[in-house]
PDB file of C-alpha atoms and ligand atoms in Angstrom:
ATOM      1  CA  UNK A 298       0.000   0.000   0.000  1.00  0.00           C
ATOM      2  CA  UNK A 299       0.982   3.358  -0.935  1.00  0.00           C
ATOM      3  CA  UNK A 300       2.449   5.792   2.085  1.00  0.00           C
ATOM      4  CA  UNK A 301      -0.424   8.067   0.746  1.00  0.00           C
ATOM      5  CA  UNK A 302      -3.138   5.490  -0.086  1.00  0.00           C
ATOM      6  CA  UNK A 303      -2.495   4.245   3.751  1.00  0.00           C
ATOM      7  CA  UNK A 304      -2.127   7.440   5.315  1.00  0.00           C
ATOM      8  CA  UNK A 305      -5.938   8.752   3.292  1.00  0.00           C
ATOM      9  CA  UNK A 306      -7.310   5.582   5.190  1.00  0.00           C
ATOM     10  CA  UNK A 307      -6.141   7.071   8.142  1.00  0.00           C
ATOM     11  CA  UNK A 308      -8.009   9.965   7.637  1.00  0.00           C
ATOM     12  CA  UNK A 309     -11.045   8.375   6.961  1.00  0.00           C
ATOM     13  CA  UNK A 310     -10.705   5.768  10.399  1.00  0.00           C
ATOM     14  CA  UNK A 311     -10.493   9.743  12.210  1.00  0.00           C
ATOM     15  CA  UNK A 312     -13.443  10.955  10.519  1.00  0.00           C
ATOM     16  CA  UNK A 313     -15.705   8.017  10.886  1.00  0.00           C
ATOM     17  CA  UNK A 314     -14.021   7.801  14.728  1.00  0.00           C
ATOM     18  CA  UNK A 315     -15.170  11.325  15.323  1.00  0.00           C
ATOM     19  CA  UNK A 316     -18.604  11.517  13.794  1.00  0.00           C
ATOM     20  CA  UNK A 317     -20.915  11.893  16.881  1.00  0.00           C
ATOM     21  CA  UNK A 318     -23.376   9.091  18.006  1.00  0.00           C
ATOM     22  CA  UNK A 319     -27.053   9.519  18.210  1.00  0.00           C
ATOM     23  CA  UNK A 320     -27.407  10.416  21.642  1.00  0.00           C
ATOM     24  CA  UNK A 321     -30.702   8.439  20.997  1.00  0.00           C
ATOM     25  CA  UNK A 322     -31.874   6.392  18.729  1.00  0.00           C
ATOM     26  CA  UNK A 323     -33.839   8.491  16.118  1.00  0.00           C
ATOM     27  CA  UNK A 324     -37.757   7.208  16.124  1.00  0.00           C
ATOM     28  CA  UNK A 325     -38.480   4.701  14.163  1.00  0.00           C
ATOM     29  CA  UNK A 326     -40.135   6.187  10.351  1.00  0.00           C
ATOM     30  CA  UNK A 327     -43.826   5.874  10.111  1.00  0.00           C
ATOM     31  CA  UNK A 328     -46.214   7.124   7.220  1.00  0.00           C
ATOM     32  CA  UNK A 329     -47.546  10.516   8.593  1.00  0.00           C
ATOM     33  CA  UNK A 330     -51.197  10.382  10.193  1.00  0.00           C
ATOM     34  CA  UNK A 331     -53.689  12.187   7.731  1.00  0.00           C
ATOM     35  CA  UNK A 332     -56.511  13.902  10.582  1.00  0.00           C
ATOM     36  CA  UNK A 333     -58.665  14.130   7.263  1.00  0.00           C
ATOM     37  CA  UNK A 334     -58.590  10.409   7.176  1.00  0.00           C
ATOM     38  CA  UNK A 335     -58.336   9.116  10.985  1.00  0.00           C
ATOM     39  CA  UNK A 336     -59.553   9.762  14.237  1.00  0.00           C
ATOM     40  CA  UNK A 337     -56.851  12.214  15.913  1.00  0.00           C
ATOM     41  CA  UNK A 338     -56.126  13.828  19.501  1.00  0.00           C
ATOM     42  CA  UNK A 339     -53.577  16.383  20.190  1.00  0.00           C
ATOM     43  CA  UNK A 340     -52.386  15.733  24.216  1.00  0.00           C
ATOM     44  CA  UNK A 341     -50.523  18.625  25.631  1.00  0.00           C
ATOM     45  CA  UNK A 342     -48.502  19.062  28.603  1.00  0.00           C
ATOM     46  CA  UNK A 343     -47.657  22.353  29.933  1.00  0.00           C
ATOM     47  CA  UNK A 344     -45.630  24.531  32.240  1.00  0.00           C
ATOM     48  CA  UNK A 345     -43.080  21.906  31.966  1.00  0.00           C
ATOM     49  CA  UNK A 346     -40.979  19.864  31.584  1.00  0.00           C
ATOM     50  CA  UNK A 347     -42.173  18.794  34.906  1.00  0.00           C
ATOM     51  CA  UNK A 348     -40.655  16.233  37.087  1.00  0.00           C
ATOM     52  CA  UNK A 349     -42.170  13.535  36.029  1.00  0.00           C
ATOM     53  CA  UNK A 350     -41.647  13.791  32.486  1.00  0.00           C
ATOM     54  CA  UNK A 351     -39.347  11.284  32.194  1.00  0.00           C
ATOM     55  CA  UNK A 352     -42.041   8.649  33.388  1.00  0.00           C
ATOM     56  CA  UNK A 353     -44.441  10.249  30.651  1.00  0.00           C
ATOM     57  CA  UNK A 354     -42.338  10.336  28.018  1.00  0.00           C
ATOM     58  CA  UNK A 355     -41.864   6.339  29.033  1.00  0.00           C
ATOM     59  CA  UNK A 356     -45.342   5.631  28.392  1.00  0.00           C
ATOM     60  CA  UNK A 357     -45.704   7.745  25.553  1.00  0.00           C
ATOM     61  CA  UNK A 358     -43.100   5.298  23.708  1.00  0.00           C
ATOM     62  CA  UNK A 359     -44.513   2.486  24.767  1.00  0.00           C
ATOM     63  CA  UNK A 360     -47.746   3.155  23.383  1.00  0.00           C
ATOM     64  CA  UNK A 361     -46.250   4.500  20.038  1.00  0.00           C
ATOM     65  CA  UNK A 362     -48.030   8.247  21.145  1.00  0.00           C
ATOM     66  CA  UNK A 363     -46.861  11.582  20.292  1.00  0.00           C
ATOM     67  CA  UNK A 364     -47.401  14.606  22.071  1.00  0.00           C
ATOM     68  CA  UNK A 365     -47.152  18.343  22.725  1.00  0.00           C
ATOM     69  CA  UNK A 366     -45.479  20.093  25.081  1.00  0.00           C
ATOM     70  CA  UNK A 367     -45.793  23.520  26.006  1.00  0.00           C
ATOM     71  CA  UNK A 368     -42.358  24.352  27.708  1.00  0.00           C
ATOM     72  CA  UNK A 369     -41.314  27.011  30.687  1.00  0.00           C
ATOM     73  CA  UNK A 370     -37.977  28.083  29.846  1.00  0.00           C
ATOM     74  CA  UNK A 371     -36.791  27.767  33.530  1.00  0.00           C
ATOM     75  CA  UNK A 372     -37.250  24.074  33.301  1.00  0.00           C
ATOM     76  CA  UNK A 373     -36.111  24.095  30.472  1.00  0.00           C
ATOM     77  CA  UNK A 374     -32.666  25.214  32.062  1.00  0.00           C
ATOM     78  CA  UNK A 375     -32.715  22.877  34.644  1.00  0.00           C
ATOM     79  CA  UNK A 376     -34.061  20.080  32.994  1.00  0.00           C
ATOM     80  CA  UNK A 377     -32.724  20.162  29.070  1.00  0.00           C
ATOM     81  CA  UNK A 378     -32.421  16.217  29.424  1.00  0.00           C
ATOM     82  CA  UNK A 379     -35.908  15.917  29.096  1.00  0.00           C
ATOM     83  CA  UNK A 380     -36.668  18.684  26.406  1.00  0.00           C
ATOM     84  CA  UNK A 381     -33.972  17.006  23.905  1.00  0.00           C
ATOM     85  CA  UNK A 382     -35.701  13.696  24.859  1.00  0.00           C
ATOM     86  CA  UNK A 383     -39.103  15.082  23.365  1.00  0.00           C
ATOM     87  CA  UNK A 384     -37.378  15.982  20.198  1.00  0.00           C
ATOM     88  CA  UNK A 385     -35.202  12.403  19.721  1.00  0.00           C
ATOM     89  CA  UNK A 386     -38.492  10.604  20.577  1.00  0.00           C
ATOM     90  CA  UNK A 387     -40.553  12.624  17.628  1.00  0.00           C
ATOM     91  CA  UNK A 388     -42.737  14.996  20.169  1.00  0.00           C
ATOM     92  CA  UNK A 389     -43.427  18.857  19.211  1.00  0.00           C
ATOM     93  CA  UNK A 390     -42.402  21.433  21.221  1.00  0.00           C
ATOM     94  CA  UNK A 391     -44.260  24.716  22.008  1.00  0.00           C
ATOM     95  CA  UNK A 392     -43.031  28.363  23.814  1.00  0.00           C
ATOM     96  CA  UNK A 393     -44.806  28.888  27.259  1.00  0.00           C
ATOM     97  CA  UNK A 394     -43.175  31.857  28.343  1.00  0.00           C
ATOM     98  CA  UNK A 395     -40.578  31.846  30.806  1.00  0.00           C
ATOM     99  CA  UNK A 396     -41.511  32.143  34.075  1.00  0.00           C
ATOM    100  CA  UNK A 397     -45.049  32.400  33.647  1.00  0.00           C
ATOM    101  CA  UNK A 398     -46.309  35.620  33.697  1.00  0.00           C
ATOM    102  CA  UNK A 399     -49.923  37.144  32.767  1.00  0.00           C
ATOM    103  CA  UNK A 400     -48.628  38.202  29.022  1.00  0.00           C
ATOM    104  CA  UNK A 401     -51.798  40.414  28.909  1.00  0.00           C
ATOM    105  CA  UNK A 402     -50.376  42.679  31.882  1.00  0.00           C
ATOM    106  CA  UNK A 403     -46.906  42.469  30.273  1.00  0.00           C
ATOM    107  CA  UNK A 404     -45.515  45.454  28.301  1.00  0.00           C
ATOM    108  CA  UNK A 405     -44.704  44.302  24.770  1.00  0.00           C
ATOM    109  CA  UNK A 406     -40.586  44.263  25.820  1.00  0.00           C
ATOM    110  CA  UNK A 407     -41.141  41.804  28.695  1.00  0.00           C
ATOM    111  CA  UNK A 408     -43.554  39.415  26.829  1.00  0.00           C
ATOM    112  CA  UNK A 409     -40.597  39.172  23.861  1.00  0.00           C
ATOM    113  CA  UNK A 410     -38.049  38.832  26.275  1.00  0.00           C
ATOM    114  CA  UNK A 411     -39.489  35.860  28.113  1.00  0.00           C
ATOM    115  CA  UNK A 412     -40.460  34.509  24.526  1.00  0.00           C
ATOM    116  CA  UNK A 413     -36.942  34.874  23.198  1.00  0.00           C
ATOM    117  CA  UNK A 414     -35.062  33.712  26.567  1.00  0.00           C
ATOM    118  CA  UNK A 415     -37.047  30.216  25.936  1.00  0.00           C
ATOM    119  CA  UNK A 416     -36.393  30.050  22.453  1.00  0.00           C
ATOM    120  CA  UNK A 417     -32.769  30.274  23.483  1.00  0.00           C
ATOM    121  CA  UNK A 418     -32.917  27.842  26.054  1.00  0.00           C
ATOM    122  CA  UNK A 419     -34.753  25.033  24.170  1.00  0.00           C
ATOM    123  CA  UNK A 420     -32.454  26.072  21.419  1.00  0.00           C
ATOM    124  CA  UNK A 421     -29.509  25.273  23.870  1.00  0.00           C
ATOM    125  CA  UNK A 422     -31.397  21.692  25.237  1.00  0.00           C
ATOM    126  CA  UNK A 423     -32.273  20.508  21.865  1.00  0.00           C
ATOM    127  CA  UNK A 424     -31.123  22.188  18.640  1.00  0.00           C
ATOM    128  CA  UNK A 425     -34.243  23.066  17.428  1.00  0.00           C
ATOM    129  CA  UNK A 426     -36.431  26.018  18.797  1.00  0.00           C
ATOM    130  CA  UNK A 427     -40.569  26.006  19.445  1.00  0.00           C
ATOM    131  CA  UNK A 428     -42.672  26.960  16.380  1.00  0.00           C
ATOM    132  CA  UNK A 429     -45.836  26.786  18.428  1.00  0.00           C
ATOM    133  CA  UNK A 430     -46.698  29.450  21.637  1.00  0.00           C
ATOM    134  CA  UNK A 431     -49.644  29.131  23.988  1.00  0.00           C
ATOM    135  CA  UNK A 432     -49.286  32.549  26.683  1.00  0.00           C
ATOM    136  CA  UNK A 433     -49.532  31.374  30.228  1.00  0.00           C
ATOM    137  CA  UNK A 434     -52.736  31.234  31.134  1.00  0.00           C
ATOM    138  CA  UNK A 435     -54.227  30.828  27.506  1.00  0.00           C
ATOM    139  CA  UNK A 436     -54.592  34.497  27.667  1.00  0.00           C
ATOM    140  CA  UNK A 437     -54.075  36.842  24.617  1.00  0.00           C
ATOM    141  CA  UNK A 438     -54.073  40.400  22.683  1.00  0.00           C
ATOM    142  CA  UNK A 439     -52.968  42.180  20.281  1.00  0.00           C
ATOM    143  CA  UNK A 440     -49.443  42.509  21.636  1.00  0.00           C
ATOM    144  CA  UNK A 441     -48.894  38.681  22.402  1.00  0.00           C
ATOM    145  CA  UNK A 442     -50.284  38.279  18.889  1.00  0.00           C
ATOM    146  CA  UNK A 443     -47.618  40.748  17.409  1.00  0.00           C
ATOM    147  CA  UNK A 444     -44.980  39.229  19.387  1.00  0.00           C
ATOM    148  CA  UNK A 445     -46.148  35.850  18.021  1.00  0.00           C
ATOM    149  CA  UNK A 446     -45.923  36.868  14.635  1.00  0.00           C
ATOM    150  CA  UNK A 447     -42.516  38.444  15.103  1.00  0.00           C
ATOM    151  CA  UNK A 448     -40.941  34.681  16.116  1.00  0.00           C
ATOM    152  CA  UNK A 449     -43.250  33.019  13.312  1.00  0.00           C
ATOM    153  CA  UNK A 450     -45.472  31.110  15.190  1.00  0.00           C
ATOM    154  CA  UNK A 451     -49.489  30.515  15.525  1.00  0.00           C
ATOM    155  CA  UNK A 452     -50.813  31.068  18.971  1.00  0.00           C
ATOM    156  CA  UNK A 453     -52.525  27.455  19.953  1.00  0.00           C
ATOM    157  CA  UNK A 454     -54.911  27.685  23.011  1.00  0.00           C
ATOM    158  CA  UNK A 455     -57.173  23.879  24.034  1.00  0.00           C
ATOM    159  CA  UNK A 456     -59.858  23.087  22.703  1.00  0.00           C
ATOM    160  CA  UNK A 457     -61.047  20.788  26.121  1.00  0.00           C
ATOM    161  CA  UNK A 458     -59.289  20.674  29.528  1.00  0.00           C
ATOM    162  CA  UNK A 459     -58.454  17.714  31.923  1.00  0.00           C
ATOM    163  CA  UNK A 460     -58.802  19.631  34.524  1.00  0.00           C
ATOM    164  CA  UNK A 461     -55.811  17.567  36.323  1.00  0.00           C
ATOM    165  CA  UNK A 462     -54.009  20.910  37.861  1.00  0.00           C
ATOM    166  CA  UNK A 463     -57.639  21.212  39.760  1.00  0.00           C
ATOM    167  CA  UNK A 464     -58.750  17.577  40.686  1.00  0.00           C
ATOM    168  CA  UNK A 465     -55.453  15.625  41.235  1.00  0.00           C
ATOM    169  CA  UNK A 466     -56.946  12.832  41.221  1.00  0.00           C
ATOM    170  CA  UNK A 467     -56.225   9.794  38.768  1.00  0.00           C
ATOM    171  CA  UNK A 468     -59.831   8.660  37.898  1.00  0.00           C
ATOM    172  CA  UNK A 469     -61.238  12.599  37.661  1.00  0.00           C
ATOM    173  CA  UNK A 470     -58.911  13.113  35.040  1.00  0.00           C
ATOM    174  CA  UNK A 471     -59.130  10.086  33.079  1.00  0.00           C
ATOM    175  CA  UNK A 472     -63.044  10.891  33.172  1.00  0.00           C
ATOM    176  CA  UNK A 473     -62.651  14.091  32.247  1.00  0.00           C
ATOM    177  CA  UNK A 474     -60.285  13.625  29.451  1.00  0.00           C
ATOM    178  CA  UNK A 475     -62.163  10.450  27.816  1.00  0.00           C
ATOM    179  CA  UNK A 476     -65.721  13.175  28.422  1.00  0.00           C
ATOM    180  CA  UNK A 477     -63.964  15.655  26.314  1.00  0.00           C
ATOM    181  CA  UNK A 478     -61.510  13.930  23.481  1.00  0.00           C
ATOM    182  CA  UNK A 479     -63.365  14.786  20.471  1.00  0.00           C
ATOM    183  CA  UNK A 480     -62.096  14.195  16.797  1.00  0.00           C
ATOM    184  CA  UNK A 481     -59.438  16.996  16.643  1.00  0.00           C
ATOM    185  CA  UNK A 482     -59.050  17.941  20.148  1.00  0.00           C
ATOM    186  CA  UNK A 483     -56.616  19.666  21.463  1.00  0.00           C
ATOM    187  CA  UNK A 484     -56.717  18.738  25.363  1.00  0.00           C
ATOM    188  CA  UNK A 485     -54.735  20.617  28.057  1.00  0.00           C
ATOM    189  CA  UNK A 486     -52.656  18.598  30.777  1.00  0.00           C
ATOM    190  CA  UNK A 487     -49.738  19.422  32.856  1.00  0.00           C
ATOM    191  CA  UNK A 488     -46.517  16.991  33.386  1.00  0.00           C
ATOM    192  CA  UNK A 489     -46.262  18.551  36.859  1.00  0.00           C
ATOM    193  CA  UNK A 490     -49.287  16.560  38.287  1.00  0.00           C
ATOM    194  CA  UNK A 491     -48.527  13.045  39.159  1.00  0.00           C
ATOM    195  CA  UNK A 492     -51.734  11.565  39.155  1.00  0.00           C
ATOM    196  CA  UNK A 493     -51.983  12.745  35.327  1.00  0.00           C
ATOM    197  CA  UNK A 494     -48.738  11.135  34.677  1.00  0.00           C
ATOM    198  CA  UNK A 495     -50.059   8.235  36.415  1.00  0.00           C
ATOM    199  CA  UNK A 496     -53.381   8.043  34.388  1.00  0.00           C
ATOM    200  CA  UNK A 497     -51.762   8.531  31.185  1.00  0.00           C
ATOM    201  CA  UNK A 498     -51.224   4.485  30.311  1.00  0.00           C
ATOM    202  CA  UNK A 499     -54.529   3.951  31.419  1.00  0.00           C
ATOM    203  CA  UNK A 500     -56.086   7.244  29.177  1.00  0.00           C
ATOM    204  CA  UNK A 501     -53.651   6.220  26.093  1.00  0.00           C
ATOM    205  CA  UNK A 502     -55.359   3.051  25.944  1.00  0.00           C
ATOM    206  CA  UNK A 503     -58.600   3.724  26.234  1.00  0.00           C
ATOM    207  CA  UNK A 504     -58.389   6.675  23.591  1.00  0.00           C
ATOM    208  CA  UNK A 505     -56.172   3.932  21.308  1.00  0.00           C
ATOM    209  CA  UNK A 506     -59.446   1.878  21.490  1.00  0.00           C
ATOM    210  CA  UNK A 507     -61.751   4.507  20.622  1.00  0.00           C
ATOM    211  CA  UNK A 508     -59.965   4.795  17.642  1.00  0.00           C
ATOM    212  CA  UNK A 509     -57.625   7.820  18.143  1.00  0.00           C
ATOM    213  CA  UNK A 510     -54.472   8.416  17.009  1.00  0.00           C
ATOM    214  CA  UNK A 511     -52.118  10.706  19.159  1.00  0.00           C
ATOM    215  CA  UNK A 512     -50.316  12.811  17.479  1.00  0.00           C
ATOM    216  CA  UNK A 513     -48.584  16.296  17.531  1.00  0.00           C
ATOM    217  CA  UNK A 514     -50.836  19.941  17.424  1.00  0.00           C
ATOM    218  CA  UNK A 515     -49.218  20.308  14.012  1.00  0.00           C
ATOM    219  CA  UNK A 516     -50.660  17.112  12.756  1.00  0.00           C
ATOM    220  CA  UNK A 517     -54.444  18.098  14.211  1.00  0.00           C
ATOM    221  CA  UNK A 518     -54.159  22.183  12.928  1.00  0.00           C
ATOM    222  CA  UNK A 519     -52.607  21.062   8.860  1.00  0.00           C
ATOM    223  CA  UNK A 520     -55.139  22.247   7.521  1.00  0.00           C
ATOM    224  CA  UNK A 521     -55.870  25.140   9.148  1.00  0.00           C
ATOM    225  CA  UNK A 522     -53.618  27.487   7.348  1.00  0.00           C
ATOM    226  CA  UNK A 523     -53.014  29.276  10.459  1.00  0.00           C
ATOM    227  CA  UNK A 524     -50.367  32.509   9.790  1.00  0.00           C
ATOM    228  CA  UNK A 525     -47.645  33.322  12.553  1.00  0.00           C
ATOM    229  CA  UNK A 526     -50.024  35.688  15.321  1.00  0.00           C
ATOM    230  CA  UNK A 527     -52.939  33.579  13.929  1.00  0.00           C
ATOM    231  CA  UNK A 528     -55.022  32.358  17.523  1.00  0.00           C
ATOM    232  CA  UNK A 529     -56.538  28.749  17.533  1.00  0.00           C
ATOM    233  CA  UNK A 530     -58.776  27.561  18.729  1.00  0.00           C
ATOM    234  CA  UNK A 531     -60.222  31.509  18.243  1.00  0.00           C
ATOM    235  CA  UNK A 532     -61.072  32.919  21.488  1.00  0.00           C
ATOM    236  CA  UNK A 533     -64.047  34.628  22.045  1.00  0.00           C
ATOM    237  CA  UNK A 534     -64.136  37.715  20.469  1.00  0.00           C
ATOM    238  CA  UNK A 535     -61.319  37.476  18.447  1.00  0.00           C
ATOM    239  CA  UNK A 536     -60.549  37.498  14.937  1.00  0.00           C
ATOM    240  CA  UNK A 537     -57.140  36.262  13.120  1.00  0.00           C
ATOM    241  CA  UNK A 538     -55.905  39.058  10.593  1.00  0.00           C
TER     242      UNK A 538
HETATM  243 ZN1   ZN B 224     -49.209  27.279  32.097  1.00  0.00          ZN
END
């Protein structure tokens, strides 16, 4: 072998050597669920990630179901673990805020600040950043709505609520959830409550043998043509532009 042949393989053995490994292995391929065609429901999770998100995220994968998550950026700093687990494991990922002010008694400076700082931080977690924002509270205006629009992304409120923050209680919130999923829904949960956590294989299933699919807010609002600032579901009194 050639000094130069032999020293080009060496190269090569460095290169391949260096190229990182997955940190996880990268969800396995399926064909994209058509919400024209199937039963879907959009699950989201938010002020998280919470502390038991790991455990979620375990069940989630075990019953092939994707979710949403609606992320505070200060757990997203002290728990970026779990956020670049949602992405590796094919979940979406939404901007809620910060720290979880009242955007609607926020000056227009403070509610882009603690919309940027997340960005940054899930940026940091995860490599990718949110293209989805729901305001704490599922309160907005016209300023959260230009503020929106200025990082590209649709405002997404719930259509239904599980009402777990309030009950706490494993059987009220499967009830409530299983009362309320609806073809399309969009159904607010928190990661932060155990007993929702704990629910969750029991709710999975029982949605799995209604017929659902769960899949990501993207997949359930497709064919909405929502623009970045655009509200859905539209509040009361409000109009997109
Ligand atoms: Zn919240």
């Amino acid at each position: 072998m050639s000094r130069q042949v032999s020293s080009l393989l060496a190269i090569a053995a460095v290169c391949v050597t260096l190229a990182p490994a997955p940190a996880f292995a990268a969800a396995p391929k399926k064909a994209p669920v058509d919400c024209k065609q199937v039963k879907c429901v959009a699950l989201t999770f938010d002020d998280g990630p919470g502390q038991y998100a790991g455990t979620l995220l375990d069940t989630l994968k075990k019953y092939n179901a994707k979710a949403t998550f609606f992320l505070e950026g200060q757990y997203v700093k002290s728990r970026p673990a779990f956020v670049k687990r949602m992405v590796a494991e094919g979940h979406e990922l939404g901007n809620h805020s910060y720290t979880h002010p009242d955007f609607t008694k926020k000056e227009i400076w403070d509610i882009r600040a603690e919309v940027k700082k997340t960005q940054d931080e899930v940026k940091k977690a995860a490599g990718v950043e949110p293209k989805l924002m729901r305001p704490p509270y599922g309160l907005t205006n016209l300023p959260i709505s230009d503020v929106a629009t200025e990082f590209g992304m649709p405002i997404i409120l719930w259509t239904a609520g599980s009402e777990d923050w309030a009950s706490k209680n494993v059987e009220k919130i499967k009830k409530q959830t299983m009362a309320v999923a609806k073809q399309d829904s969009i159904i607010l949960m928190h990661d932060w409550v155990k007993q929702t956590v704990d629910a969750m294989p029991s709710i999975i299933q029982s949605l799995q043998k209604k017929g659902y699919h769960l899949v990501t807010v993207s997949e359930v609002i497709k064919h909405e043509e929502l623009k970045p600032g655009d509200a859905f579901p539209v509040p009361e009194g409000w109009s997109n532009k």
